[in-house]
Short mmCIF file of C-alpha atoms and ligand atoms in Angstrom, two decimals:
data_model
loop_
_atom_site.label_atom_id
_atom_site.label_comp_id
_atom_site.label_asym_id
_atom_site.label_seq_id
_atom_site.Cartn_x
_atom_site.Cartn_y
_atom_site.Cartn_z
CA UNK X 1292 -11.04 11.70 5.09
CA UNK X 1293 -13.13 14.04 2.97
CA UNK X 1294 -16.58 14.50 4.60
CA UNK X 1295 -19.15 12.17 3.05
CA UNK X 1296 -21.92 15.28 2.85
CA UNK X 1297 -19.65 16.71 -0.21
CA UNK X 1298 -20.82 13.95 -2.37
CA UNK X 1299 -24.29 12.52 -3.08
CA UNK X 1300 -23.24 9.07 -2.52
CA UNK X 1301 -27.13 7.76 -2.89
CA UNK X 1302 -26.87 8.75 -6.58
CA UNK X 1303 -23.16 7.65 -7.06
CA UNK X 1304 -24.04 4.28 -5.54
CA UNK X 1305 -26.92 4.37 -8.30
CA UNK X 1306 -24.72 4.23 -11.10
CA UNK X 1307 -23.29 0.46 -9.78
CA UNK X 1308 -25.05 -2.93 -10.45
CA UNK X 1309 -25.48 -3.16 -6.47
CA UNK X 1310 -28.99 -5.52 -7.03
CA UNK X 1311 -30.92 -3.24 -4.27
CA UNK X 1312 -31.84 0.10 -2.86
CA UNK X 1313 -29.26 2.29 -1.34
CA UNK X 1314 -29.83 2.74 2.77
CA UNK X 1315 -26.80 4.41 4.16
CA UNK X 1316 -23.06 5.09 3.60
CA UNK X 1317 -19.91 5.98 5.90
CA UNK X 1318 -16.54 7.21 5.32
CA UNK X 1319 -14.42 3.79 5.69
CA UNK X 1320 -10.82 2.82 6.93
CA UNK X 1321 -7.82 4.78 7.31
CA UNK X 1322 -6.00 5.19 3.66
CA UNK X 1323 -3.96 8.27 2.96
CA UNK X 1324 -5.17 8.54 -0.78
CA UNK X 1325 -8.77 7.99 -1.82
CA UNK X 1326 -11.92 8.73 -0.61
CA UNK X 1327 -13.38 5.30 0.59
CA UNK X 1328 -17.13 4.77 1.99
CA UNK X 1329 -18.80 1.78 3.09
CA UNK X 1330 -22.18 1.47 1.37
CA UNK X 1331 -25.23 -0.34 2.80
CA UNK X 1332 -28.21 -1.62 0.15
CA UNK X 1333 -31.26 -3.53 0.88
CA UNK X 1334 -31.77 -6.69 -1.18
CA UNK X 1335 -34.51 -9.10 -1.36
CA UNK X 1336 -32.19 -11.53 1.11
CA UNK X 1337 -31.39 -8.77 3.62
CA UNK X 1338 -28.42 -6.30 3.29
CA UNK X 1339 -25.13 -6.04 1.53
CA UNK X 1340 -22.11 -3.80 1.89
CA UNK X 1341 -19.74 -2.49 -0.74
CA UNK X 1342 -16.80 -0.31 -0.74
CA UNK X 1343 -17.24 2.77 -3.05
CA UNK X 1344 -14.14 4.75 -3.90
CA UNK X 1345 -13.33 7.97 -5.31
CA UNK X 1346 -10.10 7.64 -6.77
CA UNK X 1347 -7.32 10.17 -5.61
CA UNK X 1348 -7.02 11.83 -9.53
CA UNK X 1349 -4.39 14.15 -8.76
CA UNK X 1350 -2.31 11.06 -7.28
CA UNK X 1351 -3.62 8.74 -10.07
CA UNK X 1352 -3.34 10.85 -13.27
CA UNK X 1353 -4.53 8.30 -15.52
CA UNK X 1354 -7.38 6.56 -13.95
CA UNK X 1355 -8.14 5.06 -17.60
CA UNK X 1356 -4.89 2.87 -17.47
CA UNK X 1357 -5.06 2.19 -13.64
CA UNK X 1358 -8.46 0.86 -13.99
CA UNK X 1359 -7.26 -1.44 -16.86
CA UNK X 1360 -4.70 -2.99 -14.45
CA UNK X 1361 -7.26 -3.43 -11.60
CA UNK X 1362 -9.64 -5.11 -14.21
CA UNK X 1363 -7.09 -7.37 -15.38
CA UNK X 1364 -5.59 -7.87 -11.62
CA UNK X 1365 -8.95 -9.27 -10.29
CA UNK X 1366 -10.18 -11.26 -13.26
CA UNK X 1367 -6.79 -12.91 -13.55
CA UNK X 1368 -6.88 -13.66 -9.51
CA UNK X 1369 -10.62 -14.55 -9.42
CA UNK X 1370 -10.15 -17.22 -12.57
CA UNK X 1371 -7.14 -18.71 -10.96
CA UNK X 1372 -8.45 -18.97 -7.23
CA UNK X 1373 -12.11 -20.50 -9.01
CA UNK X 1374 -9.89 -23.14 -11.10
CA UNK X 1375 -7.83 -24.10 -8.31
CA UNK X 1376 -11.08 -24.77 -6.56
CA UNK X 1377 -11.13 -22.19 -3.57
CA UNK X 1378 -14.84 -22.72 -2.25
CA UNK X 1379 -14.73 -19.15 -1.11
CA UNK X 1380 -12.60 -17.62 -4.12
CA UNK X 1381 -14.70 -14.57 -3.71
CA UNK X 1382 -13.48 -13.47 -0.41
CA UNK X 1383 -9.79 -13.90 -1.59
CA UNK X 1384 -9.45 -11.28 -4.55
CA UNK X 1385 -11.23 -8.16 -4.90
CA UNK X 1386 -14.24 -7.71 -7.48
CA UNK X 1387 -15.41 -5.02 -9.08
CA UNK X 1388 -19.06 -3.84 -9.20
CA UNK X 1389 -19.83 -2.87 -13.00
CA UNK X 1390 -21.46 0.33 -13.66
CA UNK X 1391 -25.35 0.56 -14.83
CA UNK X 1392 -23.48 0.57 -18.46
CA UNK X 1393 -21.23 -2.31 -17.74
CA UNK X 1394 -18.08 -0.20 -17.18
CA UNK X 1395 -15.82 -0.48 -14.40
CA UNK X 1396 -15.94 3.45 -13.24
CA UNK X 1397 -17.64 6.45 -14.06
CA UNK X 1398 -16.98 10.07 -14.04
CA UNK X 1399 -19.42 12.35 -12.19
CA UNK X 1400 -20.10 15.88 -13.03
CA UNK X 1401 -17.72 17.30 -11.19
CA UNK X 1402 -15.09 15.20 -12.52
CA UNK X 1403 -14.67 12.59 -9.87
CA UNK X 1404 -13.86 9.22 -10.85
CA UNK X 1405 -15.48 6.27 -8.64
CA UNK X 1406 -15.68 2.55 -8.69
CA UNK X 1407 -17.10 -0.08 -6.67
CA UNK X 1408 -16.01 -3.51 -4.85
CA UNK X 1409 -17.74 -6.23 -3.04
CA UNK X 1410 -16.97 -5.51 0.54
CA UNK X 1411 -14.90 -8.18 2.15
CA UNK X 1412 -16.99 -9.08 5.20
CA UNK X 1413 -15.58 -10.54 8.50
CA UNK X 1414 -12.00 -9.49 7.58
CA UNK X 1415 -9.88 -6.54 8.70
CA UNK X 1416 -7.12 -4.05 7.74
CA UNK X 1417 -4.82 -3.59 10.69
CA UNK X 1418 -2.99 -0.46 10.86
CA UNK X 1419 -0.53 -1.65 13.40
CA UNK X 1420 0.72 -5.31 14.05
CA UNK X 1421 -0.54 -6.76 17.60
CA UNK X 1422 1.36 -10.27 17.25
CA UNK X 1423 4.00 -12.41 14.97
CA UNK X 1424 1.13 -14.31 13.33
CA UNK X 1425 -0.27 -11.26 11.74
CA UNK X 1426 3.15 -10.68 10.25
CA UNK X 1427 3.48 -13.92 9.35
CA UNK X 1428 -0.17 -13.79 7.63
CA UNK X 1429 0.35 -10.54 6.06
CA UNK X 1430 3.42 -11.55 4.35
CA UNK X 1431 2.40 -14.92 3.32
CA UNK X 1432 -0.54 -13.55 1.41
CA UNK X 1433 1.67 -10.87 -0.48
CA UNK X 1434 3.72 -13.79 -1.43
CA UNK X 1435 0.95 -15.38 -2.83
CA UNK X 1436 -0.22 -12.48 -4.28
CA UNK X 1437 2.90 -12.31 -6.48
CA UNK X 1438 2.70 -15.71 -7.43
CA UNK X 1439 -0.85 -15.48 -8.37
CA UNK X 1440 -0.04 -12.83 -10.94
CA UNK X 1441 3.42 -14.26 -12.12
CA UNK X 1442 1.61 -15.41 -15.30
CA UNK X 1443 -0.81 -12.74 -15.98
CA UNK X 1444 -1.65 -12.58 -19.46
CA UNK X 1445 -1.77 -9.31 -21.75
CA UNK X 1446 1.43 -8.03 -21.41
CA UNK X 1447 3.07 -5.49 -19.07
CA UNK X 1448 0.86 -3.45 -16.70
CA UNK X 1449 0.64 0.27 -16.73
CA UNK X 1450 2.87 2.13 -14.38
CA UNK X 1451 0.12 3.95 -12.54
CA UNK X 1452 2.80 6.28 -10.76
CA UNK X 1453 6.12 6.44 -12.92
CA UNK X 1454 8.99 5.83 -10.70
CA UNK X 1455 7.09 5.00 -7.84
CA UNK X 1456 9.43 3.24 -6.00
CA UNK X 1457 12.84 4.79 -8.04
CA UNK X 1458 14.61 5.75 -4.35
CA UNK X 1459 17.23 8.15 -6.09
CA UNK X 1460 14.12 10.25 -7.99
CA UNK X 1461 12.53 10.28 -4.49
CA UNK X 1462 15.84 11.66 -2.95
CA UNK X 1463 16.13 14.23 -5.89
CA UNK X 1464 12.76 15.44 -5.25
CA UNK X 1465 13.24 16.03 -1.60
CA UNK X 1466 16.59 17.81 -2.12
CA UNK X 1467 14.94 19.90 -4.58
CA UNK X 1468 12.07 20.59 -1.89
CA UNK X 1469 14.83 21.32 1.15
CA UNK X 1470 16.75 23.52 -1.48
CA UNK X 1471 13.12 25.96 -2.08
CA UNK X 1472 12.02 25.41 1.48
CA UNK X 1473 8.79 27.27 0.01
CA UNK X 1474 6.57 26.88 3.20
CA UNK X 1475 9.81 27.82 5.60
CA UNK X 1476 9.70 24.16 7.24
CA UNK X 1477 12.95 22.56 6.94
CA UNK X 1478 13.91 24.15 10.21
CA UNK X 1479 11.41 22.04 12.11
CA UNK X 1480 12.69 19.05 10.55
CA UNK X 1481 16.55 20.02 10.71
CA UNK X 1482 18.31 16.67 12.68
CA UNK X 1483 15.40 14.55 10.17
CA UNK X 1484 17.06 16.34 7.13
CA UNK X 1485 20.36 15.91 8.23
CA UNK X 1486 19.93 11.89 8.96
CA UNK X 1487 18.58 11.78 5.26
CA UNK X 1488 21.04 13.36 3.57
CA UNK X 1489 23.45 11.53 5.60
CA UNK X 1490 22.11 8.18 3.70
CA UNK X 1491 22.05 9.31 0.10
CA UNK X 1492 24.85 6.82 -0.88
CA UNK X 1493 22.10 3.81 -0.25
CA UNK X 1494 19.60 4.95 -2.22
CA UNK X 1495 20.48 3.38 -5.73
CA UNK X 1496 21.08 -0.36 -4.66
CA UNK X 1497 18.04 -1.62 -5.75
CA UNK X 1498 17.25 0.04 -8.98
CA UNK X 1499 20.87 -0.30 -10.22
CA UNK X 1500 20.68 -4.01 -9.73
CA UNK X 1501 17.13 -4.08 -11.45
CA UNK X 1502 19.00 -1.79 -14.38
CA UNK X 1503 21.87 -4.13 -14.54
CA UNK X 1504 19.75 -7.40 -14.51
CA UNK X 1505 20.76 -8.77 -11.43
CA UNK X 1506 17.08 -8.41 -10.08
CA UNK X 1507 13.96 -9.54 -11.93
CA UNK X 1508 11.25 -7.13 -12.86
CA UNK X 1509 7.80 -8.91 -11.50
CA UNK X 1510 4.12 -7.95 -11.33
CA UNK X 1511 4.32 -6.51 -7.53
CA UNK X 1512 1.89 -4.73 -5.49
CA UNK X 1513 4.15 -2.22 -4.61
CA UNK X 1514 1.83 -0.41 -1.20
CA UNK X 1515 1.83 -3.66 0.86
CA UNK X 1516 1.39 -2.06 4.07
CA UNK X 1517 -0.38 -4.16 6.76
CA UNK X 1518 -3.78 -2.61 6.35
CA UNK X 1519 -3.73 -3.31 2.68
CA UNK X 1520 -4.26 -6.89 3.46
CA UNK X 1521 -7.53 -8.49 5.15
CA UNK X 1522 -6.81 -10.67 7.76
CA UNK X 1523 -9.99 -13.13 8.58
CA UNK X 1524 -11.52 -11.96 11.83
CA UNK X 1525 -11.83 -15.55 13.15
CA UNK X 1526 -8.73 -17.55 11.90
CA UNK X 1527 -6.34 -14.58 11.42
CA UNK X 1528 -5.55 -16.05 7.72
CA UNK X 1529 -4.36 -13.29 5.49
CA UNK X 1530 -7.59 -13.67 2.99
CA UNK X 1531 -7.57 -10.66 0.99
CA UNK X 1532 -5.07 -7.86 -0.91
CA UNK X 1533 -6.50 -5.18 -1.51
CA UNK X 1534 -5.57 -1.25 -2.78
CA UNK X 1535 -4.77 -2.48 -6.26
CA UNK X 1536 -3.87 1.21 -7.60
CA UNK X 1537 0.24 0.21 -7.59
CA UNK X 1538 -0.12 -3.08 -9.08
CA UNK X 1539 2.43 -2.88 -11.84
CA UNK X 1540 6.07 -3.83 -12.58
CA UNK X 1541 8.53 -3.73 -9.65
CA UNK X 1542 10.47 -5.59 -7.52
CA UNK X 1543 9.70 -8.00 -4.89
CA UNK X 1544 11.90 -6.09 -2.54
CA UNK X 1545 9.55 -3.26 -2.67
CA UNK X 1546 6.74 -5.46 -1.40
CA UNK X 1547 8.88 -7.00 1.23
CA UNK X 1548 10.33 -3.75 2.46
CA UNK X 1549 7.02 -2.22 2.92
CA UNK X 1550 5.95 -5.15 5.41
CA UNK X 1551 8.90 -4.78 7.25
CA UNK X 1552 8.10 -0.78 7.39
CA UNK X 1553 4.44 -1.41 8.73
CA UNK X 1554 4.36 -4.77 10.56
CA UNK X 1555 7.53 -4.98 12.73
CA UNK X 1556 6.51 -1.97 15.02
CA UNK X 1557 4.06 -1.84 17.69
CA UNK X 1558 3.81 1.91 17.10
CA UNK X 1559 1.33 3.63 14.82
CA UNK X 1560 3.08 5.28 11.43
CA UNK X 1561 1.92 8.56 13.41
CA UNK X 1562 2.93 7.74 16.63
CA UNK X 1563 4.39 10.57 18.66
CA UNK X 1564 6.06 9.03 21.48
CA UNK X 1565 9.37 7.84 19.37
CA UNK X 1566 10.38 5.54 22.50
CA UNK X 1567 7.89 3.09 20.98
CA UNK X 1568 8.87 2.59 17.95
CA UNK X 1569 11.09 -0.09 17.41
CA UNK X 1570 12.07 -3.03 14.83
CA UNK X 1571 10.81 -6.16 16.97
CA UNK X 1572 12.97 -8.92 15.61
CA UNK X 1573 10.13 -11.75 15.91
CA UNK X 1574 7.74 -9.90 13.60
CA UNK X 1575 10.66 -9.99 11.21
CA UNK X 1576 11.48 -13.36 11.64
CA UNK X 1577 7.71 -14.10 10.90
CA UNK X 1578 7.58 -11.88 8.04
CA UNK X 1579 10.45 -13.68 6.85
CA UNK X 1580 8.78 -16.75 7.35
CA UNK X 1581 5.70 -16.05 5.86
CA UNK X 1582 6.87 -14.45 2.88
CA UNK X 1583 9.04 -17.52 2.01
CA UNK X 1584 6.38 -20.10 2.73
CA UNK X 1585 4.38 -18.69 -0.28
CA UNK X 1586 7.50 -16.82 -2.46
CA UNK X 1587 10.27 -19.11 -1.70
CA UNK X 1588 9.42 -21.04 -4.98
CA UNK X 1589 10.09 -17.98 -7.33
CA UNK X 1590 12.35 -16.12 -5.47
CA UNK X 1591 16.15 -15.71 -6.85
CA UNK X 1592 19.23 -15.67 -4.40
CA UNK X 1593 19.82 -11.92 -5.05
CA UNK X 1594 16.27 -11.41 -4.30
CA UNK X 1595 16.34 -13.17 -1.02
CA UNK X 1596 19.85 -11.80 0.12
CA UNK X 1597 18.26 -8.26 -0.09
CA UNK X 1598 15.20 -8.83 1.81
CA UNK X 1599 16.64 -7.37 5.51
CA UNK X 1600 18.08 -4.38 3.30
CA UNK X 1601 14.63 -3.91 1.24
CA UNK X 1602 13.24 -2.73 4.68
CA UNK X 1603 15.64 -0.29 5.67
CA UNK X 1604 15.46 1.19 1.91
CA UNK X 1605 11.53 1.26 1.90
CA UNK X 1606 11.09 2.50 5.44
CA UNK X 1607 13.50 5.21 4.23
CA UNK X 1608 11.80 6.04 0.96
CA UNK X 1609 8.54 6.52 2.53
CA UNK X 1610 10.06 8.69 5.42
CA UNK X 1611 11.57 10.73 2.84
CA UNK X 1612 8.10 10.73 0.89
CA UNK X 1613 6.75 11.96 4.48
CA UNK X 1614 9.67 14.81 4.65
CA UNK X 1615 9.08 15.95 0.83
CA UNK X 1616 5.39 16.48 1.45
CA UNK X 1617 6.20 18.27 4.53
CA UNK X 1618 8.48 20.56 2.93
CA UNK X 1619 5.91 21.01 0.18
CA UNK X 1620 3.05 21.98 2.26
CA UNK X 1621 1.27 18.61 2.83
CA UNK X 1622 0.04 18.32 -1.00
CA UNK X 1623 0.08 14.72 -1.35
CA UNK X 1624 -0.77 12.71 1.77
CA UNK X 1625 -4.29 13.36 3.59
CA UNK X 1626 -3.41 14.77 6.99
CA UNK X 1627 -5.75 15.14 10.10
CA UNK X 1628 -3.33 17.58 12.02
CA UNK X 1629 -0.81 20.45 10.86
CA UNK X 1630 2.13 18.22 11.86
CA UNK X 1631 0.88 15.05 10.51
CA UNK X 1632 3.74 14.46 8.03
CA UNK X 1633 6.10 15.66 10.24
CA UNK X 1634 5.24 13.08 13.04
CA UNK X 1635 4.77 9.98 10.01
CA UNK X 1636 8.57 11.00 9.00
CA UNK X 1637 9.91 10.93 12.67
CA UNK X 1638 8.53 7.42 13.02
CA UNK X 1639 9.92 6.04 9.95
CA UNK X 1640 13.53 7.63 10.51
CA UNK X 1641 13.44 5.87 14.00
CA UNK X 1642 12.70 2.60 12.37
CA UNK X 1643 15.46 2.86 10.00
CA UNK X 1644 17.53 3.51 12.57
CA UNK X 1645 16.17 0.29 14.83
CA UNK X 1646 16.73 -1.69 11.39
CA UNK X 1647 20.25 -0.35 11.18
CA UNK X 1648 21.09 -1.24 14.50
CA UNK X 1649 19.80 -5.03 13.75
CA UNK X 1650 20.97 -5.28 10.50
CA UNK X 1651 23.28 -8.00 10.61
CA UNK X 1652 21.16 -9.98 12.65
CA UNK X 1653 18.61 -9.88 10.04
CA UNK X 1654 20.86 -10.57 7.57
CA UNK X 1655 22.06 -13.93 9.30
CA UNK X 1656 18.60 -14.76 9.77
CA UNK X 1657 17.77 -14.51 6.41
CA UNK X 1658 20.95 -16.18 5.11
CA UNK X 1659 20.15 -19.16 7.01
CA UNK X 1660 16.94 -19.85 5.42
P1 ADP H 2731 -6.61 3.83 -0.09
O1 ADP H 2731 -5.57 3.88 -1.40
O2 ADP H 2731 -6.65 5.06 0.51
O3 ADP H 2731 -5.63 3.25 1.07
P2 ADP H 2731 -8.08 1.53 0.23
O4 ADP H 2731 -8.34 0.85 -0.96
O5 ADP H 2731 -6.75 0.68 0.68
O6 ADP H 2731 -7.63 3.19 -0.10
O7 ADP H 2731 -9.06 1.44 1.01
C1 ADP H 2731 -8.97 2.11 2.36
C2 ADP H 2731 -9.52 1.39 3.23
O8 ADP H 2731 -10.60 0.44 3.43
C3 ADP H 2731 -8.77 -0.34 3.53
O9 ADP H 2731 -7.46 0.02 4.15
C4 ADP H 2731 -9.58 -1.51 3.84
O10 ADP H 2731 -9.63 -1.31 5.48
C5 ADP H 2731 -11.01 -0.67 3.52
N1 ADP H 2731 -11.42 -1.72 2.48
C6 ADP H 2731 -11.05 -1.26 0.86
N2 ADP H 2731 -11.33 -2.29 0.25
C7 ADP H 2731 -12.11 -3.09 1.19
C8 ADP H 2731 -13.10 -4.04 0.96
N3 ADP H 2731 -13.17 -4.49 -0.85
N4 ADP H 2731 -13.50 -4.85 1.56
C9 ADP H 2731 -13.52 -4.42 2.81
N5 ADP H 2731 -13.01 -3.55 3.24
C10 ADP H 2731 -12.06 -2.68 2.24
C1 GN1 H 2732 -0.19 5.16 1.01
O1 GN1 H 2732 -3.01 4.59 -0.27
P1 GN1 H 2732 -2.04 4.02 1.28
O2 GN1 H 2732 -2.86 4.66 2.48
O3 GN1 H 2732 -2.27 2.29 1.33
C2 GN1 H 2732 0.79 5.56 -0.29
C3 GN1 H 2732 1.61 4.59 -0.09
C4 GN1 H 2732 2.67 4.90 1.26
C5 GN1 H 2732 1.59 4.91 2.31
C6 GN1 H 2732 2.26 5.39 3.40
C7 GN1 H 2732 -0.44 5.66 -3.78
O4 GN1 H 2732 -0.73 4.13 0.87
O5 GN1 H 2732 3.11 4.74 -1.27
O6 GN1 H 2732 3.72 3.97 1.39
O7 GN1 H 2732 0.59 5.76 2.15
N1 GN1 H 2732 0.05 5.26 -1.65
C8 GN1 H 2732 0.45 6.15 -2.66
O8 GN1 H 2732 1.36 5.15 4.69
O9 GN1 H 2732 0.92 7.00 -2.58
MG1 MG H 2733 -4.78 1.40 1.37
#
């Protein structure tokens, strides 16, 4: 997390229509990409909080296109939720706060891009799954999100990061980083590199099926880690899908796969005790049940059949990205310690191995649905 002191957050907050005076701000959440701050302001009626974010423009190279996507997605979701009579629609879809000149984002003097959302109170994005109901709720919410966006008007969304889930491209980049080994770090990851190279044959399965028209392209979230959906603190319902930067054309398998990656293991993504990392079958069952409770109406049989494989593929893909970032010198994901990416990639590959060991049981479970 970038230190708060680096930015004049009071003045940045002042560029948005917050309806009150700035009181305080502090770094918030545990995202790996943007800089996120909770901002408190004083209103006539009391206090209110907002989420102020600096968009990582090294990762998102076209913030104008990104924000156009986010505006469309937020507006459509809010419109549909309100039309369906949801009394708390304002908590169920993110709401952008306009700048004082009516835009959805602005660029500060240093070239940083900023945007602001209403804070969804009394809800939490969990880093680690605690029980099967959380897995169920998260998967149900992401299925409902995909369903909500199935009739998004205005044409295809921009691809905010091209080839984001093109696993063969990710694999090629890993191989290039390995060949270069610019920081002399390959030795430290020898077993993991062998593990990755042994799985080269499987990386094309989903993109090949998409290209062949055997899988449909849909509007998907593409970053469905557990902490990107807020669960209501009282009811535990999956109340609001957040982190909309990668909402773009994709496959539902990317979304379900990332849920398996982040919501089945009892260990944190950067856990150093690998004995704790395991794919817990009851969590997988809850994910499938939760996801089908909101997505079964639109899924094709080909999509459904590949749900278990998607868990393995996306866990492998993100592991590969951590490995690549390790080899390239930690330029992409925020790190908090020198070996952070190494720790992260190890948990991902341990989880892949655990998924592989349970693959046929996972497939049987889904096939019987
Ligand atoms: P990143 O892309 O860095 O992951 P996110 O958009 O996911 O950034 O935000 C980081 C964290 O901030 C989230 O995991 C969540 O805990 C919190 N957060 C983001 N938006 C909101 C919101 N509107 N209300 C409450 N919490 C939020
Ligand atoms: C990043 O932004 P955040 O922390 O929700 C990353 C995802 C990875 C994830 C790994 C834009 O997600 O793709 O799966 O870290 N987001 C981007 O935890 O690269
Ligand atoms: Mg996030």
